[in-house]
Short mmCIF file of C-alpha atoms in Angstrom, two decimals:
data_model
loop_
_atom_site.label_atom_id
_atom_site.label_comp_id
_atom_site.label_asym_id
_atom_site.label_seq_id
_atom_site.Cartn_x
_atom_site.Cartn_y
_atom_site.Cartn_z
CA UNK F 1 186.88 86.64 116.93
CA UNK F 2 185.45 83.13 117.28
CA UNK F 3 184.38 82.59 113.79
CA UNK F 4 187.54 83.09 112.76
CA UNK F 5 189.67 80.99 115.15
CA UNK F 6 187.21 78.28 114.53
CA UNK F 7 187.94 78.75 110.29
CA UNK F 8 191.81 79.33 111.05
CA UNK F 9 191.78 75.99 112.98
CA UNK F 10 189.12 73.32 111.47
CA UNK F 11 188.13 75.33 107.60
CA UNK F 12 184.41 75.87 108.90
CA UNK F 13 182.92 77.86 111.33
CA UNK F 14 179.85 77.56 114.15
CA UNK F 15 177.32 80.10 112.03
CA UNK F 16 178.37 79.34 108.43
CA UNK F 17 179.59 75.53 108.73
CA UNK F 18 181.90 75.13 105.64
CA UNK F 19 179.74 75.68 102.73
CA UNK F 20 178.55 79.46 103.64
CA UNK F 21 182.38 81.48 103.76
CA UNK F 22 182.62 83.21 100.90
CA UNK F 23 180.44 86.14 102.96
CA UNK F 24 183.96 86.34 105.32
CA UNK F 25 185.69 87.71 101.88
CA UNK F 26 185.62 91.44 101.35
CA UNK F 27 183.87 93.00 98.12
CA UNK F 28 186.28 92.60 95.37
CA UNK F 29 188.67 90.80 97.21
CA UNK F 30 190.01 87.12 95.78
CA UNK F 31 190.69 85.69 99.02
CA UNK F 32 190.65 85.93 102.91
CA UNK F 33 192.95 84.31 105.47
CA UNK F 34 193.43 83.85 109.27
CA UNK F 35 196.09 83.40 110.91
CA UNK F 36 196.57 81.92 114.59
CA UNK F 37 199.76 81.75 116.45
CA UNK F 38 199.75 79.60 119.56
CA UNK F 39 202.09 78.01 122.01
CA UNK F 40 201.31 74.16 123.99
CA UNK F 41 203.71 73.10 126.27
CA UNK F 42 206.91 75.65 125.52
CA UNK F 43 206.54 74.84 121.28
CA UNK F 44 204.83 78.10 119.22
CA UNK F 45 202.53 77.25 116.15
CA UNK F 46 201.26 79.06 113.74
CA UNK F 47 198.11 77.85 111.30
CA UNK F 48 197.24 79.72 108.48
CA UNK F 49 194.07 79.13 106.35
CA UNK F 50 192.93 81.24 103.05
CA UNK F 51 189.68 80.85 101.68
CA UNK F 52 189.21 81.95 98.04
CA UNK F 53 186.49 82.65 95.38
CA UNK F 54 187.30 80.42 92.80
CA UNK F 55 185.97 76.85 92.69
CA UNK F 56 189.49 75.19 91.86
CA UNK F 57 190.76 76.19 95.26
CA UNK F 58 187.99 76.88 98.38
CA UNK F 59 190.86 76.67 100.83
CA UNK F 60 194.33 76.02 101.63
CA UNK F 61 195.73 75.45 104.95
CA UNK F 62 199.29 75.69 106.48
CA UNK F 63 200.28 74.30 110.28
CA UNK F 64 203.87 75.56 110.88
CA UNK F 65 206.10 74.72 114.64
CA UNK F 66 207.77 78.01 114.94
CA UNK F 67 211.72 77.96 115.91
CA UNK F 68 212.74 79.47 119.00
CA UNK F 69 214.57 82.18 117.24
CA UNK F 70 210.82 83.10 115.53
CA UNK F 71 211.60 80.95 112.13
CA UNK F 72 210.10 78.00 111.20
CA UNK F 73 210.91 74.70 111.40
#
């Protein structure tokens, strides 16, 4: 769990750094993702990071502030 929390927030993990992340992708899949939702001072945020097997897009990340209704602001 710690590895995926770190990956979601920073794009790297304590054990693998940012170079050896491909083993986190399930065999036969083209990508993997981690999503973390957290609150700070009454505001809820969601971080999503996706890891790809293709070199052209190795990672992408999004950071969203969620509205009280649950939607994205």
